[in-house]
């Protein structure tokens, strides 16, 4: 895999930086963004070439799970093999918010 040269997006203007990161992700690229605990390498979880880039950059095998940030409970159905009723209740009560749930991924 050839090395992708990342684009540096200055963060002086948060709205412009956010819009540019969204554009990069939609184009199949990756970004590094700040989180509560440090920084995260992000890509579109539904774009297989983009997720392959994340595995390559992190030097992880495809069998290692990736964390996926989602914007709504509806997205879980496209990622998780099954969604227990208890998880559905937690999502309804606490999302959006700082709640982490772990699901078995769908094949592929």
mmCIF file of N, CA, C and O in Angstrom:
data_model
loop_
_atom_site.group_PDB
_atom_site.id
_atom_site.type_symbol
_atom_site.label_atom_id
_atom_site.label_comp_id
_atom_site.label_asym_id
_atom_site.label_seq_id
_atom_site.Cartn_x
_atom_site.Cartn_y
_atom_site.Cartn_z
ATOM 1 N N UNK A 1 0.851 -1.169 0.000
ATOM 2 C CA UNK A 1 0.000 0.000 0.000
ATOM 3 C C UNK A 1 0.893 1.227 0.000
ATOM 4 O O UNK A 1 1.802 1.342 0.815
ATOM 5 N N UNK A 2 0.618 2.159 -0.880
ATOM 6 C CA UNK A 2 1.430 3.364 -0.929
ATOM 7 C C UNK A 2 1.089 4.267 0.245
ATOM 8 O O UNK A 2 -0.025 4.267 0.743
ATOM 9 N N UNK A 3 2.073 5.050 0.661
ATOM 10 C CA UNK A 3 1.885 5.957 1.785
ATOM 11 C C UNK A 3 1.018 7.127 1.348
ATOM 12 O O UNK A 3 1.242 7.727 0.312
ATOM 13 N N UNK A 4 0.027 7.446 2.143
ATOM 14 C CA UNK A 4 -0.817 8.600 1.880
ATOM 15 C C UNK A 4 -0.249 9.778 2.661
ATOM 16 O O UNK A 4 0.050 9.664 3.846
ATOM 17 N N UNK A 5 -0.101 10.897 1.995
ATOM 18 C CA UNK A 5 0.403 12.089 2.659
ATOM 19 C C UNK A 5 -0.787 12.808 3.283
ATOM 20 O O UNK A 5 -1.717 13.209 2.575
ATOM 21 N N UNK A 6 -0.791 12.958 4.609
ATOM 22 C CA UNK A 6 -1.939 13.597 5.249
ATOM 23 C C UNK A 6 -1.989 15.094 4.965
ATOM 24 O O UNK A 6 -0.977 15.729 4.705
ATOM 25 N N UNK A 7 -3.186 15.615 5.024
ATOM 26 C CA UNK A 7 -3.406 17.046 4.855
ATOM 27 C C UNK A 7 -3.478 17.669 6.239
ATOM 28 O O UNK A 7 -4.228 17.197 7.094
ATOM 29 N N UNK A 8 -2.704 18.711 6.470
ATOM 30 C CA UNK A 8 -2.734 19.420 7.739
ATOM 31 C C UNK A 8 -3.862 20.440 7.696
ATOM 32 O O UNK A 8 -3.943 21.256 6.779
ATOM 33 N N UNK A 9 -4.756 20.359 8.671
ATOM 34 C CA UNK A 9 -5.884 21.275 8.741
ATOM 35 C C UNK A 9 -5.711 22.125 9.993
ATOM 36 O O UNK A 9 -5.879 21.631 11.103
ATOM 37 N N UNK A 10 -5.358 23.413 9.834
ATOM 38 C CA UNK A 10 -5.187 24.274 11.011
ATOM 39 C C UNK A 10 -6.492 24.369 11.801
ATOM 40 O O UNK A 10 -7.578 24.411 11.223
ATOM 41 N N UNK A 11 -6.396 24.375 13.112
ATOM 42 C CA UNK A 11 -7.580 24.366 13.963
ATOM 43 C C UNK A 11 -7.938 25.748 14.502
ATOM 44 O O UNK A 11 -8.702 25.854 15.436
ATOM 45 N N UNK A 12 -7.400 26.810 13.905
ATOM 46 C CA UNK A 12 -7.720 28.141 14.417
ATOM 47 C C UNK A 12 -9.221 28.411 14.375
ATOM 48 O O UNK A 12 -9.791 29.033 15.247
ATOM 49 N N UNK A 13 -9.875 27.960 13.320
ATOM 50 C CA UNK A 13 -11.313 28.135 13.158
ATOM 51 C C UNK A 13 -11.952 26.753 13.260
ATOM 52 O O UNK A 13 -11.892 25.957 12.325
ATOM 53 N N UNK A 14 -12.563 26.469 14.407
ATOM 54 C CA UNK A 14 -13.098 25.125 14.656
ATOM 55 C C UNK A 14 -14.141 24.712 13.627
ATOM 56 O O UNK A 14 -14.161 23.555 13.191
ATOM 57 N N UNK A 15 -15.009 25.623 13.219
ATOM 58 C CA UNK A 15 -16.044 25.267 12.236
ATOM 59 C C UNK A 15 -15.431 24.878 10.894
ATOM 60 O O UNK A 15 -15.819 23.889 10.281
ATOM 61 N N UNK A 16 -14.442 25.648 10.446
ATOM 62 C CA UNK A 16 -13.778 25.349 9.177
ATOM 63 C C UNK A 16 -13.027 24.027 9.274
ATOM 64 O O UNK A 16 -13.085 23.202 8.358
ATOM 65 N N UNK A 17 -12.333 23.802 10.394
ATOM 66 C CA UNK A 17 -11.588 22.551 10.578
ATOM 67 C C UNK A 17 -12.542 21.364 10.572
ATOM 68 O O UNK A 17 -12.277 20.353 9.921
ATOM 69 N N UNK A 18 -13.667 21.471 11.281
ATOM 70 C CA UNK A 18 -14.641 20.374 11.327
ATOM 71 C C UNK A 18 -15.182 20.081 9.928
ATOM 72 O O UNK A 18 -15.250 18.918 9.512
ATOM 73 N N UNK A 19 -15.541 21.121 9.194
ATOM 74 C CA UNK A 19 -16.067 20.925 7.842
ATOM 75 C C UNK A 19 -15.029 20.266 6.940
ATOM 76 O O UNK A 19 -15.353 19.397 6.130
ATOM 77 N N UNK A 20 -13.769 20.649 7.081
ATOM 78 C CA UNK A 20 -12.691 20.073 6.257
ATOM 79 C C UNK A 20 -12.473 18.601 6.621
ATOM 80 O O UNK A 20 -12.270 17.770 5.734
ATOM 81 N N UNK A 21 -12.523 18.264 7.915
ATOM 82 C CA UNK A 21 -12.374 16.860 8.329
ATOM 83 C C UNK A 21 -13.515 16.026 7.758
ATOM 84 O O UNK A 21 -13.289 14.928 7.239
ATOM 85 N N UNK A 22 -14.726 16.532 7.808
ATOM 86 C CA UNK A 22 -15.870 15.815 7.234
ATOM 87 C C UNK A 22 -15.637 15.565 5.746
ATOM 88 O O UNK A 22 -15.874 14.463 5.240
ATOM 89 N N UNK A 23 -15.137 16.561 5.045
ATOM 90 C CA UNK A 23 -14.847 16.421 3.612
ATOM 91 C C UNK A 23 -13.794 15.338 3.365
ATOM 92 O O UNK A 23 -13.945 14.494 2.474
ATOM 93 N N UNK A 24 -12.733 15.340 4.175
ATOM 94 C CA UNK A 24 -11.671 14.339 4.037
ATOM 95 C C UNK A 24 -12.229 12.935 4.271
ATOM 96 O O UNK A 24 -11.943 12.001 3.513
ATOM 97 N N UNK A 25 -13.061 12.770 5.297
ATOM 98 C CA UNK A 25 -13.644 11.460 5.590
ATOM 99 C C UNK A 25 -14.581 11.010 4.473
ATOM 100 O O UNK A 25 -14.574 9.843 4.083
ATOM 101 N N UNK A 26 -15.370 11.913 3.948
ATOM 102 C CA UNK A 26 -16.282 11.559 2.839
ATOM 103 C C UNK A 26 -15.518 11.139 1.594
ATOM 104 O O UNK A 26 -16.010 10.348 0.801
ATOM 105 N N UNK A 27 -14.311 11.672 1.437
ATOM 106 C CA UNK A 27 -13.477 11.326 0.282
ATOM 107 C C UNK A 27 -12.650 10.060 0.524
ATOM 108 O O UNK A 27 -11.776 9.725 -0.269
ATOM 109 N N UNK A 28 -12.895 9.361 1.649
ATOM 110 C CA UNK A 28 -12.189 8.113 1.931
ATOM 111 C C UNK A 28 -10.859 8.300 2.634
ATOM 112 O O UNK A 28 -10.085 7.357 2.744
ATOM 113 N N UNK A 29 -10.604 9.487 3.141
ATOM 114 C CA UNK A 29 -9.355 9.746 3.845
ATOM 115 C C UNK A 29 -9.458 9.476 5.334
ATOM 116 O O UNK A 29 -10.470 8.966 5.829
ATOM 117 N N UNK A 30 -8.398 9.817 6.030
ATOM 118 C CA UNK A 30 -8.325 9.665 7.481
ATOM 119 C C UNK A 30 -8.023 11.023 8.089
ATOM 120 O O UNK A 30 -7.509 11.916 7.428
ATOM 121 N N UNK A 31 -8.312 11.133 9.387
ATOM 122 C CA UNK A 31 -7.982 12.350 10.123
ATOM 123 C C UNK A 31 -7.571 11.948 11.531
ATOM 124 O O UNK A 31 -7.910 10.865 12.007
ATOM 125 N N UNK A 32 -6.839 12.810 12.180
ATOM 126 C CA UNK A 32 -6.508 12.649 13.595
ATOM 127 C C UNK A 32 -7.222 13.778 14.310
ATOM 128 O O UNK A 32 -7.047 14.952 13.967
ATOM 129 N N UNK A 33 -8.065 13.400 15.278
ATOM 130 C CA UNK A 33 -8.858 14.400 15.979
ATOM 131 C C UNK A 33 -8.654 14.268 17.483
ATOM 132 O O UNK A 33 -8.356 13.187 17.988
ATOM 133 N N UNK A 34 -8.829 15.378 18.214
ATOM 134 C CA UNK A 34 -8.709 15.304 19.675
ATOM 135 C C UNK A 34 -9.929 14.617 20.281
ATOM 136 O O UNK A 34 -11.045 14.731 19.775
ATOM 137 N N UNK A 35 -9.700 13.874 21.363
ATOM 138 C CA UNK A 35 -10.773 13.249 22.135
ATOM 139 C C UNK A 35 -10.562 13.611 23.601
ATOM 140 O O UNK A 35 -9.585 14.261 23.942
ATOM 141 N N UNK A 36 -11.458 13.150 24.463
ATOM 142 C CA UNK A 36 -11.312 13.401 25.900
ATOM 143 C C UNK A 36 -10.029 12.796 26.456
ATOM 144 O O UNK A 36 -9.464 13.313 27.413
ATOM 145 N N UNK A 37 -9.579 11.696 25.862
ATOM 146 C CA UNK A 37 -8.439 10.960 26.412
ATOM 147 C C UNK A 37 -7.160 11.084 25.589
ATOM 148 O O UNK A 37 -6.179 10.420 25.895
ATOM 149 N N UNK A 38 -7.150 11.884 24.558
ATOM 150 C CA UNK A 38 -5.951 12.004 23.712
ATOM 151 C C UNK A 38 -6.361 12.332 22.293
ATOM 152 O O UNK A 38 -7.121 13.271 22.067
ATOM 153 N N UNK A 39 -5.886 11.529 21.358
ATOM 154 C CA UNK A 39 -6.214 11.727 19.950
ATOM 155 C C UNK A 39 -6.663 10.407 19.350
ATOM 156 O O UNK A 39 -6.292 9.344 19.818
ATOM 157 N N UNK A 40 -7.469 10.490 18.296
ATOM 158 C CA UNK A 40 -7.958 9.291 17.616
ATOM 159 C C UNK A 40 -7.717 9.414 16.120
ATOM 160 O O UNK A 40 -7.857 10.494 15.548
ATOM 161 N N UNK A 41 -7.339 8.293 15.510
ATOM 162 C CA UNK A 41 -7.262 8.207 14.052
ATOM 163 C C UNK A 41 -8.651 7.805 13.595
ATOM 164 O O UNK A 41 -9.179 6.785 14.037
ATOM 165 N N UNK A 42 -9.259 8.608 12.727
ATOM 166 C CA UNK A 42 -10.639 8.347 12.333
ATOM 167 C C UNK A 42 -10.767 8.193 10.823
ATOM 168 O O UNK A 42 -9.987 8.753 10.054
ATOM 169 N N UNK A 43 -11.769 7.404 10.427
ATOM 170 C CA UNK A 43 -12.132 7.200 9.033
ATOM 171 C C UNK A 43 -13.597 6.792 9.023
ATOM 172 O O UNK A 43 -14.171 6.473 10.068
ATOM 173 N N UNK A 44 -14.202 6.770 7.861
ATOM 174 C CA UNK A 44 -15.592 6.348 7.709
ATOM 175 C C UNK A 44 -15.665 4.841 7.905
ATOM 176 O O UNK A 44 -15.117 4.071 7.104
ATOM 177 N N UNK A 45 -16.342 4.392 8.947
ATOM 178 C CA UNK A 45 -16.428 2.960 9.265
ATOM 179 C C UNK A 45 -17.137 2.159 8.187
ATOM 180 O O UNK A 45 -16.975 0.943 8.111
ATOM 181 N N UNK A 46 -17.919 2.815 7.323
ATOM 182 C CA UNK A 46 -18.651 2.122 6.269
ATOM 183 C C UNK A 46 -17.881 2.128 4.945
ATOM 184 O O UNK A 46 -18.383 1.662 3.931
ATOM 185 N N UNK A 47 -16.671 2.650 4.948
ATOM 186 C CA UNK A 47 -15.835 2.721 3.752
ATOM 187 C C UNK A 47 -14.657 1.762 3.948
ATOM 188 O O UNK A 47 -13.713 2.073 4.665
ATOM 189 N N UNK A 48 -14.721 0.569 3.321
ATOM 190 C CA UNK A 48 -13.695 -0.447 3.546
ATOM 191 C C UNK A 48 -12.282 0.007 3.180
ATOM 192 O O UNK A 48 -11.344 -0.269 3.937
ATOM 193 N N UNK A 49 -12.064 0.697 2.048
ATOM 194 C CA UNK A 49 -10.703 1.173 1.775
ATOM 195 C C UNK A 49 -10.198 2.126 2.876
ATOM 196 O O UNK A 49 -9.026 2.091 3.239
ATOM 197 N N UNK A 50 -11.084 2.950 3.411
ATOM 198 C CA UNK A 50 -10.679 3.875 4.475
ATOM 199 C C UNK A 50 -10.304 3.116 5.750
ATOM 200 O O UNK A 50 -9.305 3.439 6.393
ATOM 201 N N UNK A 51 -11.083 2.086 6.107
ATOM 202 C CA UNK A 51 -10.745 1.334 7.321
ATOM 203 C C UNK A 51 -9.465 0.529 7.124
ATOM 204 O O UNK A 51 -8.692 0.353 8.064
ATOM 205 N N UNK A 52 -9.211 0.074 5.893
ATOM 206 C CA UNK A 52 -7.933 -0.614 5.628
ATOM 207 C C UNK A 52 -6.762 0.333 5.871
ATOM 208 O O UNK A 52 -5.713 -0.074 6.371
ATOM 209 N N UNK A 53 -6.932 1.611 5.514
ATOM 210 C CA UNK A 53 -5.877 2.599 5.761
ATOM 211 C C UNK A 53 -5.614 2.742 7.262
ATOM 212 O O UNK A 53 -4.467 2.846 7.686
ATOM 213 N N UNK A 54 -6.676 2.750 8.061
ATOM 214 C CA UNK A 54 -6.506 2.866 9.516
ATOM 215 C C UNK A 54 -5.732 1.664 10.047
ATOM 216 O O UNK A 54 -4.795 1.820 10.835
ATOM 217 N N UNK A 55 -6.101 0.450 9.613
ATOM 218 C CA UNK A 55 -5.360 -0.744 10.044
ATOM 219 C C UNK A 55 -3.891 -0.636 9.649
ATOM 220 O O UNK A 55 -3.000 -0.985 10.426
ATOM 221 N N UNK A 56 -3.625 -0.150 8.450
ATOM 222 C CA UNK A 56 -2.240 -0.033 7.980
ATOM 223 C C UNK A 56 -1.464 0.984 8.803
ATOM 224 O O UNK A 56 -0.333 0.718 9.226
ATOM 225 N N UNK A 57 -2.059 2.139 9.067
ATOM 226 C CA UNK A 57 -1.380 3.180 9.843
ATOM 227 C C UNK A 57 -1.125 2.712 11.274
ATOM 228 O O UNK A 57 -0.063 2.963 11.843
ATOM 229 N N UNK A 58 -2.092 2.007 11.846
ATOM 230 C CA UNK A 58 -1.941 1.520 13.222
ATOM 231 C C UNK A 58 -1.115 0.230 13.291
ATOM 232 O O UNK A 58 -0.827 -0.252 14.377
ATOM 233 N N UNK A 59 -0.799 -0.312 12.101
ATOM 234 C CA UNK A 59 -0.062 -1.579 12.007
ATOM 235 C C UNK A 59 -0.762 -2.683 12.804
ATOM 236 O O UNK A 59 -0.159 -3.410 13.574
ATOM 237 N N UNK A 60 -2.087 -2.760 12.574
ATOM 238 C CA UNK A 60 -2.903 -3.782 13.216
ATOM 239 C C UNK A 60 -3.401 -4.762 12.171
ATOM 240 O O UNK A 60 -3.605 -4.405 11.014
ATOM 241 N N UNK A 61 -3.623 -5.994 12.615
ATOM 242 C CA UNK A 61 -4.260 -6.979 11.744
ATOM 243 C C UNK A 61 -5.753 -6.677 11.668
ATOM 244 O O UNK A 61 -6.332 -6.102 12.575
ATOM 245 N N UNK A 62 -6.389 -7.093 10.605
ATOM 246 C CA UNK A 62 -7.828 -6.857 10.432
ATOM 247 C C UNK A 62 -8.664 -7.549 11.499
ATOM 248 O O UNK A 62 -9.804 -7.180 11.723
ATOM 249 N N UNK A 63 -8.097 -8.547 12.159
ATOM 250 C CA UNK A 63 -8.852 -9.241 13.197
ATOM 251 C C UNK A 63 -8.971 -8.388 14.469
ATOM 252 O O UNK A 63 -9.834 -8.636 15.295
ATOM 253 N N UNK A 64 -8.108 -7.407 14.637
ATOM 254 C CA UNK A 64 -8.178 -6.528 15.808
ATOM 255 C C UNK A 64 -9.360 -5.574 15.620
ATOM 256 O O UNK A 64 -9.528 -5.002 14.549
ATOM 257 N N UNK A 65 -10.189 -5.421 16.637
ATOM 258 C CA UNK A 65 -11.357 -4.548 16.467
ATOM 259 C C UNK A 65 -10.977 -3.066 16.444
ATOM 260 O O UNK A 65 -9.995 -2.645 17.053
ATOM 261 N N UNK A 66 -11.758 -2.290 15.730
ATOM 262 C CA UNK A 66 -11.632 -0.838 15.746
ATOM 263 C C UNK A 66 -12.809 -0.275 16.533
ATOM 264 O O UNK A 66 -13.922 -0.798 16.452
ATOM 265 N N UNK A 67 -12.569 0.789 17.268
ATOM 266 C CA UNK A 67 -13.668 1.497 17.923
ATOM 267 C C UNK A 67 -14.404 2.298 16.859
ATOM 268 O O UNK A 67 -13.791 2.835 15.939
ATOM 269 N N UNK A 68 -15.707 2.369 16.996
ATOM 270 C CA UNK A 68 -16.513 3.115 16.041
ATOM 271 C C UNK A 68 -17.381 4.102 16.821
ATOM 272 O O UNK A 68 -18.125 3.708 17.709
ATOM 273 N N UNK A 69 -17.250 5.368 16.488
ATOM 274 C CA UNK A 69 -18.108 6.395 17.062
ATOM 275 C C UNK A 69 -19.300 6.542 16.139
ATOM 276 O O UNK A 69 -19.145 6.675 14.931
ATOM 277 N N UNK A 70 -20.485 6.503 16.719
ATOM 278 C CA UNK A 70 -21.679 6.600 15.896
ATOM 279 C C UNK A 70 -22.525 7.784 16.333
ATOM 280 O O UNK A 70 -22.426 8.255 17.465
ATOM 281 N N UNK A 71 -23.346 8.285 15.418
ATOM 282 C CA UNK A 71 -24.126 9.481 15.738
ATOM 283 C C UNK A 71 -25.543 9.170 16.205
ATOM 284 O O UNK A 71 -26.213 10.027 16.755
ATOM 285 N N UNK A 72 -26.023 7.952 15.956
ATOM 286 C CA UNK A 72 -27.384 7.628 16.386
ATOM 287 C C UNK A 72 -27.515 6.118 16.567
ATOM 288 O O UNK A 72 -26.776 5.344 15.948
ATOM 289 N N UNK A 73 -28.473 5.703 17.389
ATOM 290 C CA UNK A 73 -28.694 4.267 17.573
ATOM 291 C C UNK A 73 -29.001 3.525 16.273
ATOM 292 O O UNK A 73 -28.695 2.341 16.145
ATOM 293 N N UNK A 74 -29.566 4.211 15.269
ATOM 294 C CA UNK A 74 -29.874 3.549 13.988
ATOM 295 C C UNK A 74 -28.622 3.002 13.324
ATOM 296 O O UNK A 74 -28.683 1.997 12.616
ATOM 297 N N UNK A 75 -27.475 3.668 13.507
ATOM 298 C CA UNK A 75 -26.240 3.196 12.868
ATOM 299 C C UNK A 75 -25.758 1.874 13.448
ATOM 300 O O UNK A 75 -25.051 1.136 12.773
ATOM 301 N N UNK A 76 -26.127 1.572 14.677
ATOM 302 C CA UNK A 76 -25.669 0.334 15.308
ATOM 303 C C UNK A 76 -26.119 -0.869 14.492
ATOM 304 O O UNK A 76 -25.376 -1.835 14.323
ATOM 305 N N UNK A 77 -27.325 -0.816 13.933
ATOM 306 C CA UNK A 77 -27.855 -1.926 13.150
ATOM 307 C C UNK A 77 -27.005 -2.279 11.944
ATOM 308 O O UNK A 77 -26.983 -3.426 11.511
ATOM 309 N N UNK A 78 -26.268 -1.317 11.393
ATOM 310 C CA UNK A 78 -25.400 -1.578 10.254
ATOM 311 C C UNK A 78 -24.031 -2.083 10.642
ATOM 312 O O UNK A 78 -23.228 -2.432 9.772
ATOM 313 N N UNK A 79 -23.754 -2.142 11.941
ATOM 314 C CA UNK A 79 -22.424 -2.536 12.415
ATOM 315 C C UNK A 79 -22.435 -3.761 13.323
ATOM 316 O O UNK A 79 -21.547 -4.595 13.252
ATOM 317 N N UNK A 80 -23.434 -3.862 14.177
ATOM 318 C CA UNK A 80 -23.464 -4.918 15.186
ATOM 319 C C UNK A 80 -24.190 -6.162 14.683
ATOM 320 O O UNK A 80 -25.189 -6.074 13.971
ATOM 321 N N UNK A 81 -23.663 -7.326 15.079
ATOM 322 C CA UNK A 81 -24.297 -8.590 14.702
ATOM 323 C C UNK A 81 -25.651 -8.741 15.382
ATOM 324 O O UNK A 81 -26.598 -9.256 14.793
ATOM 325 N N UNK A 82 -25.747 -8.301 16.625
ATOM 326 C CA UNK A 82 -27.023 -8.305 17.336
ATOM 327 C C UNK A 82 -27.003 -7.192 18.375
ATOM 328 O O UNK A 82 -25.941 -6.795 18.851
ATOM 329 N N UNK A 83 -28.183 -6.696 18.690
ATOM 330 C CA UNK A 83 -28.310 -5.598 19.648
ATOM 331 C C UNK A 83 -29.240 -6.062 20.767
ATOM 332 O O UNK A 83 -30.458 -6.182 20.565
ATOM 333 N N UNK A 84 -28.688 -6.353 21.934
ATOM 334 C CA UNK A 84 -29.536 -6.794 23.045
ATOM 335 C C UNK A 84 -30.532 -5.710 23.460
ATOM 336 O O UNK A 84 -30.267 -4.506 23.313
ATOM 337 N N UNK A 85 -31.673 -6.123 23.993
ATOM 338 C CA UNK A 85 -32.699 -5.178 24.427
ATOM 339 C C UNK A 85 -32.154 -4.201 25.474
ATOM 340 O O UNK A 85 -32.478 -3.008 25.452
ATOM 341 N N UNK A 86 -31.300 -4.682 26.364
ATOM 342 C CA UNK A 86 -30.715 -3.796 27.390
ATOM 343 C C UNK A 86 -29.891 -2.681 26.736
ATOM 344 O O UNK A 86 -29.924 -1.532 27.182
ATOM 345 N N UNK A 87 -29.171 -3.004 25.666
ATOM 346 C CA UNK A 87 -28.384 -1.989 24.960
ATOM 347 C C UNK A 87 -29.306 -0.974 24.304
ATOM 348 O O UNK A 87 -29.014 0.234 24.311
ATOM 349 N N UNK A 88 -30.417 -1.427 23.748
ATOM 350 C CA UNK A 88 -31.365 -0.496 23.135
ATOM 351 C C UNK A 88 -31.913 0.481 24.174
ATOM 352 O O UNK A 88 -32.042 1.682 23.900
ATOM 353 N N UNK A 89 -32.200 -0.021 25.380
ATOM 354 C CA UNK A 89 -32.701 0.860 26.444
ATOM 355 C C UNK A 89 -31.635 1.869 26.867
ATOM 356 O O UNK A 89 -31.933 3.048 27.083
ATOM 357 N N UNK A 90 -30.383 1.419 26.980
ATOM 358 C CA UNK A 90 -29.294 2.337 27.355
ATOM 359 C C UNK A 90 -29.098 3.418 26.295
ATOM 360 O O UNK A 90 -28.923 4.598 26.624
ATOM 361 N N UNK A 91 -29.111 3.024 25.013
ATOM 362 C CA UNK A 91 -28.947 4.004 23.939
ATOM 363 C C UNK A 91 -30.076 5.033 23.976
ATOM 364 O O UNK A 91 -29.837 6.238 23.829
ATOM 365 N N UNK A 92 -31.312 4.568 24.192
ATOM 366 C CA UNK A 92 -32.457 5.479 24.232
ATOM 367 C C UNK A 92 -32.347 6.457 25.402
ATOM 368 O O UNK A 92 -32.726 7.622 25.283
ATOM 369 N N UNK A 93 -31.779 6.000 26.501
ATOM 370 C CA UNK A 93 -31.684 6.848 27.693
ATOM 371 C C UNK A 93 -30.492 7.784 27.694
ATOM 372 O O UNK A 93 -30.584 8.907 28.190
ATOM 373 N N UNK A 94 -29.351 7.346 27.154
ATOM 374 C CA UNK A 94 -28.107 8.090 27.372
ATOM 375 C C UNK A 94 -27.442 8.658 26.123
ATOM 376 O O UNK A 94 -26.462 9.388 26.238
ATOM 377 N N UNK A 95 -27.901 8.301 24.931
ATOM 378 C CA UNK A 95 -27.276 8.864 23.725
ATOM 379 C C UNK A 95 -28.096 10.023 23.219
ATOM 380 O O UNK A 95 -29.329 9.960 23.272
ATOM 381 N N UNK A 96 -27.534 11.078 22.714
ATOM 382 C CA UNK A 96 -26.079 11.254 22.647
ATOM 383 C C UNK A 96 -25.527 11.554 24.035
ATOM 384 O O UNK A 96 -26.156 12.228 24.837
ATOM 385 N N UNK A 97 -24.361 11.037 24.264
ATOM 386 C CA UNK A 97 -23.687 11.224 25.542
ATOM 387 C C UNK A 97 -22.543 10.258 25.689
ATOM 388 O O UNK A 97 -22.311 9.414 24.826
ATOM 389 N N UNK A 98 -21.824 10.372 26.803
ATOM 390 C CA UNK A 98 -20.620 9.563 27.015
ATOM 391 C C UNK A 98 -20.927 8.153 27.512
ATOM 392 O O UNK A 98 -20.672 7.803 28.654
ATOM 393 N N UNK A 99 -21.523 7.352 26.661
ATOM 394 C CA UNK A 99 -21.833 5.962 26.981
ATOM 395 C C UNK A 99 -21.133 5.067 25.976
ATOM 396 O O UNK A 99 -21.270 5.251 24.773
ATOM 397 N N UNK A 100 -20.358 4.125 26.470
ATOM 398 C CA UNK A 100 -19.661 3.173 25.607
ATOM 399 C C UNK A 100 -20.357 1.824 25.683
ATOM 400 O O UNK A 100 -20.587 1.304 26.776
ATOM 401 N N UNK A 101 -20.692 1.285 24.527
ATOM 402 C CA UNK A 101 -21.259 -0.060 24.431
ATOM 403 C C UNK A 101 -20.369 -0.876 23.509
ATOM 404 O O UNK A 101 -19.826 -0.349 22.535
ATOM 405 N N UNK A 102 -20.244 -2.147 23.796
ATOM 406 C CA UNK A 102 -19.414 -3.033 22.975
ATOM 407 C C UNK A 102 -20.308 -4.116 22.385
ATOM 408 O O UNK A 102 -21.030 -4.797 23.115
ATOM 409 N N UNK A 103 -20.245 -4.239 21.058
ATOM 410 C CA UNK A 103 -21.043 -5.223 20.339
ATOM 411 C C UNK A 103 -20.139 -6.114 19.508
ATOM 412 O O UNK A 103 -19.058 -5.713 19.109
ATOM 413 N N UNK A 104 -20.619 -7.307 19.208
ATOM 414 C CA UNK A 104 -19.919 -8.163 18.235
ATOM 415 C C UNK A 104 -20.228 -7.607 16.863
ATOM 416 O O UNK A 104 -21.371 -7.334 16.521
ATOM 417 N N UNK A 105 -19.175 -7.419 16.069
ATOM 418 C CA UNK A 105 -19.323 -6.819 14.734
ATOM 419 C C UNK A 105 -19.963 -7.793 13.759
ATOM 420 O O UNK A 105 -19.810 -9.015 13.880
ATOM 421 N N UNK A 106 -20.675 -7.245 12.777
ATOM 422 C CA UNK A 106 -21.172 -8.058 11.679
ATOM 423 C C UNK A 106 -19.984 -8.540 10.858
ATOM 424 O O UNK A 106 -18.938 -7.911 10.860
ATOM 425 N N UNK A 107 -20.165 -9.644 10.173
ATOM 426 C CA UNK A 107 -19.121 -10.127 9.274
ATOM 427 C C UNK A 107 -18.872 -9.086 8.187
ATOM 428 O O UNK A 107 -19.803 -8.476 7.708
ATOM 429 N N UNK A 108 -17.606 -8.950 7.811
ATOM 430 C CA UNK A 108 -17.262 -8.032 6.724
ATOM 431 C C UNK A 108 -17.043 -6.631 7.197
ATOM 432 O O UNK A 108 -16.768 -5.723 6.483
#
